[in-house]
PDB file of C-alpha atoms in Angstrom:
ATOM      1  CA  MET A  28     -12.029  -7.385 -16.235  1.00  0.00           C
ATOM      2  CA  ARG A  29     -10.811  -8.635 -12.858  1.00  0.00           C
ATOM      3  CA  VAL A  30     -11.353  -7.004  -9.441  1.00  0.00           C
ATOM      4  CA  GLY A  31      -8.998  -7.411  -6.493  1.00  0.00           C
ATOM      5  CA  PHE A  32      -9.261  -6.334  -2.872  1.00  0.00           C
ATOM      6  CA  GLY A  33      -6.331  -5.712  -0.529  1.00  0.00           C
ATOM      7  CA  TYR A  34      -6.022  -4.967   3.169  1.00  0.00           C
ATOM      8  CA  ASP A  35      -3.004  -4.466   5.396  1.00  0.00           C
ATOM      9  CA  VAL A  36      -2.232  -3.192   8.864  1.00  0.00           C
ATOM     10  CA  HIS A  37       0.985  -2.307  10.688  1.00  0.00           C
ATOM     11  CA  ALA A  38       1.601  -1.187  14.250  1.00  0.00           C
ATOM     12  CA  PHE A  39       3.320   2.066  15.145  1.00  0.00           C
ATOM     13  CA  VAL A  40       6.806   1.763  16.613  1.00  0.00           C
ATOM     14  CA  GLU A  41       9.449   4.250  17.688  1.00  0.00           C
ATOM     15  CA  GLY A  42      12.708   4.573  15.802  1.00  0.00           C
ATOM     16  CA  ARG A  43      11.456   4.031  12.249  1.00  0.00           C
ATOM     17  CA  PRO A  44      10.393   6.510   9.577  1.00  0.00           C
ATOM     18  CA  LEU A  45       6.716   6.653   8.637  1.00  0.00           C
ATOM     19  CA  ILE A  46       6.402   5.732   4.960  1.00  0.00           C
ATOM     20  CA  LEU A  47       2.973   5.868   3.309  1.00  0.00           C
ATOM     21  CA  GLY A  48       2.468   5.712  -0.435  1.00  0.00           C
ATOM     22  CA  GLY A  49       6.217   5.917  -0.923  1.00  0.00           C
ATOM     23  CA  VAL A  50       6.375   9.225   0.975  1.00  0.00           C
ATOM     24  CA  GLU A  51       8.308   9.750   4.194  1.00  0.00           C
ATOM     25  CA  ILE A  52       5.997  11.670   6.499  1.00  0.00           C
ATOM     26  CA  PRO A  53       7.418  13.492   9.518  1.00  0.00           C
ATOM     27  CA  TYR A  54       5.948  11.863  12.630  1.00  0.00           C
ATOM     28  CA  THR A  55       6.990  10.592  16.034  1.00  0.00           C
ATOM     29  CA  HIS A  56       6.561   6.936  15.021  1.00  0.00           C
ATOM     30  CA  GLY A  57       6.980   4.725  11.993  1.00  0.00           C
ATOM     31  CA  LEU A  58       5.432   1.373  11.168  1.00  0.00           C
ATOM     32  CA  LEU A  59       6.754  -2.006  12.250  1.00  0.00           C
ATOM     33  CA  GLY A  60       7.535  -4.442   9.452  1.00  0.00           C
ATOM     34  CA  HIS A  61      10.188  -6.414   7.606  1.00  0.00           C
ATOM     35  CA  SER A  62      10.252  -4.009   4.640  1.00  0.00           C
ATOM     36  CA  ASP A  63       9.648  -0.282   5.009  1.00  0.00           C
ATOM     37  CA  ALA A  64       6.143  -1.304   6.229  1.00  0.00           C
ATOM     38  CA  ASP A  65       4.292   0.947   3.771  1.00  0.00           C
ATOM     39  CA  VAL A  66       0.814  -0.289   4.633  1.00  0.00           C
ATOM     40  CA  LEU A  67      -0.806   1.507   1.689  1.00  0.00           C
ATOM     41  CA  LEU A  68       1.430  -0.043  -0.949  1.00  0.00           C
ATOM     42  CA  HIS A  69       1.107  -3.458   0.700  1.00  0.00           C
ATOM     43  CA  ALA A  70      -2.692  -3.278   0.433  1.00  0.00           C
ATOM     44  CA  ILE A  71      -2.395  -2.244  -3.220  1.00  0.00           C
ATOM     45  CA  CYS A  72      -0.008  -5.138  -3.952  1.00  0.00           C
ATOM     46  CA  ASP A  73      -2.427  -7.588  -2.337  1.00  0.00           C
ATOM     47  CA  ALA A  74      -5.298  -6.177  -4.400  1.00  0.00           C
ATOM     48  CA  LEU A  75      -3.233  -6.657  -7.572  1.00  0.00           C
ATOM     49  CA  PHE A  76      -2.231 -10.197  -6.615  1.00  0.00           C
ATOM     50  CA  GLY A  77      -5.846 -11.014  -5.775  1.00  0.00           C
ATOM     51  CA  ALA A  78      -7.245  -9.707  -9.047  1.00  0.00           C
ATOM     52  CA  ALA A  79      -4.694 -11.741 -11.005  1.00  0.00           C
ATOM     53  CA  ALA A  80      -5.192 -14.844  -8.788  1.00  0.00           C
ATOM     54  CA  LEU A  81      -1.480 -14.800  -7.900  1.00  0.00           C
ATOM     55  CA  GLY A  82      -1.655 -15.325  -4.138  1.00  0.00           C
ATOM     56  CA  ASP A  83      -0.596 -12.574  -1.761  1.00  0.00           C
ATOM     57  CA  LEU A  84       2.262 -10.306  -0.724  1.00  0.00           C
ATOM     58  CA  GLY A  85       3.731 -12.812   1.739  1.00  0.00           C
ATOM     59  CA  LEU A  86       3.883 -15.517  -0.911  1.00  0.00           C
ATOM     60  CA  HIS A  87       5.936 -13.379  -3.291  1.00  0.00           C
ATOM     61  CA  PHE A  88       7.954 -11.304  -0.798  1.00  0.00           C
ATOM     62  CA  PRO A  89       8.161 -13.352   2.426  1.00  0.00           C
ATOM     63  CA  ASP A  90       9.350 -11.659   5.609  1.00  0.00           C
ATOM     64  CA  SER A  91      11.668 -14.630   6.108  1.00  0.00           C
ATOM     65  CA  ASP A  92      13.701 -13.569   3.039  1.00  0.00           C
ATOM     66  CA  PRO A  93      16.563 -11.218   3.964  1.00  0.00           C
ATOM     67  CA  ALA A  94      16.437  -9.736   0.446  1.00  0.00           C
ATOM     68  CA  TYR A  95      13.313  -7.829   1.483  1.00  0.00           C
ATOM     69  CA  LYS A  96      14.622  -6.529   4.814  1.00  0.00           C
ATOM     70  CA  GLY A  97      14.053  -2.769   4.774  1.00  0.00           C
ATOM     71  CA  VAL A  98      13.189  -2.749   1.055  1.00  0.00           C
ATOM     72  CA  SER A  99      11.120   0.118  -0.314  1.00  0.00           C
ATOM     73  CA  SER A 100       7.549  -0.978  -0.919  1.00  0.00           C
ATOM     74  CA  VAL A 101       7.657   1.031  -4.156  1.00  0.00           C
ATOM     75  CA  VAL A 102      10.050  -1.679  -5.392  1.00  0.00           C
ATOM     76  CA  LEU A 103       7.585  -4.360  -4.251  1.00  0.00           C
ATOM     77  CA  LEU A 104       4.761  -2.581  -6.102  1.00  0.00           C
ATOM     78  CA  GLU A 105       6.837  -2.366  -9.283  1.00  0.00           C
ATOM     79  CA  LYS A 106       7.640  -6.093  -9.067  1.00  0.00           C
ATOM     80  CA  THR A 107       3.977  -6.864  -8.400  1.00  0.00           C
ATOM     81  CA  VAL A 108       2.862  -4.913 -11.471  1.00  0.00           C
ATOM     82  CA  THR A 109       5.432  -6.826 -13.545  1.00  0.00           C
ATOM     83  CA  LEU A 110       4.076 -10.182 -12.316  1.00  0.00           C
ATOM     84  CA  VAL A 111       0.503  -9.090 -13.055  1.00  0.00           C
ATOM     85  CA  ALA A 112       1.534  -7.952 -16.556  1.00  0.00           C
ATOM     86  CA  GLN A 113       3.274 -11.290 -17.179  1.00  0.00           C
ATOM     87  CA  LYS A 114      -0.060 -12.964 -16.456  1.00  0.00           C
ATOM     88  CA  GLY A 115      -1.630 -10.824 -19.195  1.00  0.00           C
ATOM     89  CA  PHE A 116      -3.282  -8.024 -17.245  1.00  0.00           C
ATOM     90  CA  ALA A 117      -3.006  -4.228 -17.211  1.00  0.00           C
ATOM     91  CA  VAL A 118      -4.143  -1.926 -14.421  1.00  0.00           C
ATOM     92  CA  ALA A 119      -7.323   0.017 -15.209  1.00  0.00           C
ATOM     93  CA  ASN A 120      -7.631   1.860 -11.908  1.00  0.00           C
ATOM     94  CA  ILE A 121      -6.962   1.705  -8.172  1.00  0.00           C
ATOM     95  CA  ASP A 122      -8.953   3.066  -5.254  1.00  0.00           C
ATOM     96  CA  SER A 123      -7.416   3.040  -1.777  1.00  0.00           C
ATOM     97  CA  THR A 124      -8.096   4.289   1.731  1.00  0.00           C
ATOM     98  CA  LEU A 125      -5.697   4.845   4.618  1.00  0.00           C
ATOM     99  CA  VAL A 126      -7.202   4.562   8.098  1.00  0.00           C
ATOM    100  CA  LEU A 127      -5.326   6.504  10.782  1.00  0.00           C
ATOM    101  CA  GLN A 128      -6.072   9.019  13.484  1.00  0.00           C
ATOM    102  CA  ARG A 129      -2.771  10.861  13.138  1.00  0.00           C
ATOM    103  CA  PRO A 130      -0.777  12.241  11.445  1.00  0.00           C
ATOM    104  CA  ARG A 131      -2.901  14.189   9.014  1.00  0.00           C
ATOM    105  CA  ILE A 132      -1.815  13.243   5.520  1.00  0.00           C
ATOM    106  CA  ALA A 133      -3.961  15.262   3.101  1.00  0.00           C
ATOM    107  CA  SER A 134      -1.043  17.413   1.962  1.00  0.00           C
ATOM    108  CA  TYR A 135       0.970  14.275   1.057  1.00  0.00           C
ATOM    109  CA  VAL A 136      -1.737  12.573  -1.006  1.00  0.00           C
ATOM    110  CA  PRO A 137      -0.812  14.158  -4.386  1.00  0.00           C
ATOM    111  CA  VAL A 138       2.768  12.865  -4.075  1.00  0.00           C
ATOM    112  CA  MET A 139       1.472   9.424  -3.016  1.00  0.00           C
ATOM    113  CA  VAL A 140      -0.760   9.338  -6.096  1.00  0.00           C
ATOM    114  CA  ASP A 141       2.165  10.270  -8.348  1.00  0.00           C
ATOM    115  CA  ASN A 142       4.410   7.607  -6.752  1.00  0.00           C
ATOM    116  CA  ILE A 143       1.769   4.910  -7.157  1.00  0.00           C
ATOM    117  CA  ALA A 144       0.890   5.914 -10.724  1.00  0.00           C
ATOM    118  CA  ARG A 145       4.550   5.912 -11.762  1.00  0.00           C
ATOM    119  CA  ALA A 146       5.193   2.483 -10.181  1.00  0.00           C
ATOM    120  CA  MET A 147       2.064   1.049 -11.797  1.00  0.00           C
ATOM    121  CA  HIS A 148       2.641   2.664 -15.242  1.00  0.00           C
ATOM    122  CA  VAL A 149      -0.768   4.350 -15.257  1.00  0.00           C
ATOM    123  CA  PRO A 150      -1.877   7.986 -15.399  1.00  0.00           C
ATOM    124  CA  ALA A 151      -2.339   9.683 -12.025  1.00  0.00           C
ATOM    125  CA  GLY A 152      -6.023  10.032 -12.855  1.00  0.00           C
ATOM    126  CA  CYS A 153      -6.348   6.244 -12.507  1.00  0.00           C
ATOM    127  CA  VAL A 154      -5.165   6.304  -8.868  1.00  0.00           C
ATOM    128  CA  SER A 155      -7.246   7.337  -5.872  1.00  0.00           C
ATOM    129  CA  VAL A 156      -5.823   7.697  -2.359  1.00  0.00           C
ATOM    130  CA  LYS A 157      -8.151   8.741   0.437  1.00  0.00           C
ATOM    131  CA  ALA A 158      -7.752   8.920   4.198  1.00  0.00           C
ATOM    132  CA  THR A 159     -10.136   8.637   7.096  1.00  0.00           C
ATOM    133  CA  THR A 160     -10.084   8.355  10.860  1.00  0.00           C
ATOM    134  CA  THR A 161     -12.102   5.980  12.990  1.00  0.00           C
ATOM    135  CA  GLU A 162     -13.284   8.771  15.287  1.00  0.00           C
ATOM    136  CA  GLU A 163     -10.861   7.513  17.972  1.00  0.00           C
ATOM    137  CA  LEU A 164     -12.359   3.991  17.918  1.00  0.00           C
ATOM    138  CA  GLY A 165     -10.312   0.785  17.644  1.00  0.00           C
ATOM    139  CA  PHE A 166      -6.550   0.356  17.301  1.00  0.00           C
ATOM    140  CA  THR A 167      -6.237   3.095  14.671  1.00  0.00           C
ATOM    141  CA  GLY A 168      -8.301   5.446  16.793  1.00  0.00           C
ATOM    142  CA  ARG A 169      -6.024   4.759  19.757  1.00  0.00           C
ATOM    143  CA  GLU A 170      -3.100   5.607  17.451  1.00  0.00           C
ATOM    144  CA  GLU A 171      -1.595   2.126  17.746  1.00  0.00           C
ATOM    145  CA  GLY A 172      -1.166   1.687  13.997  1.00  0.00           C
ATOM    146  CA  VAL A 173      -2.395   2.274  10.472  1.00  0.00           C
ATOM    147  CA  ALA A 174      -4.677   0.216   8.244  1.00  0.00           C
ATOM    148  CA  ALA A 175      -5.173   0.424   4.493  1.00  0.00           C
ATOM    149  CA  TYR A 176      -7.734  -0.890   2.028  1.00  0.00           C
ATOM    150  CA  ALA A 177      -7.394  -1.071  -1.742  1.00  0.00           C
ATOM    151  CA  VAL A 178      -9.497  -2.162  -4.687  1.00  0.00           C
ATOM    152  CA  VAL A 179      -8.017  -2.581  -8.146  1.00  0.00           C
ATOM    153  CA  LEU A 180      -9.546  -3.214 -11.545  1.00  0.00           C
ATOM    154  CA  LEU A 181      -7.448  -5.153 -14.050  1.00  0.00           C
ATOM    155  CA  GLN A 182      -8.190  -5.655 -17.712  1.00  0.00           C
ATOM    156  CA  GLU A 183      -6.814  -8.272 -20.063  1.00  0.00           C
ATOM    157  CA  LYS A 184      -4.126  -6.906 -22.344  1.00  0.00           C
ATOM    158  CA  ARG A 185      -5.012  -7.202 -25.984  1.00  0.00           C
TER     159      ARG A 185
END
């Protein structure tokens, strides 16, 4: 068994859609980034890379590469899972937390879970997505951006 931890943060910006967990969420702002800036999926990718000792998201999908400009982070997650599998690991489970004051996302979580499970080739019951606020403290509390944390458990394929 191997454990990986991932963290990511993106600032809010006008003029972009807000994509979290592969779901477009109606909101006044989106997240700034080279890809679609899906902070949740980026944290999950980093957790996967960490557990497999494969570096990080920027190493595999650098923001200097035009091939990843505007790319869906679901595609990045699928590619990450493939790299992890090539190293001999399968995903056992994932636990993740989004940190944001607004918008409220509880109604979108089931679709996020399904998107993540499908991209990772695991049952939805192996994927946890939670959300919390920071009680108006810090950059997320001031609604300047969104943070995400993820922990993944990998097991060696037999």
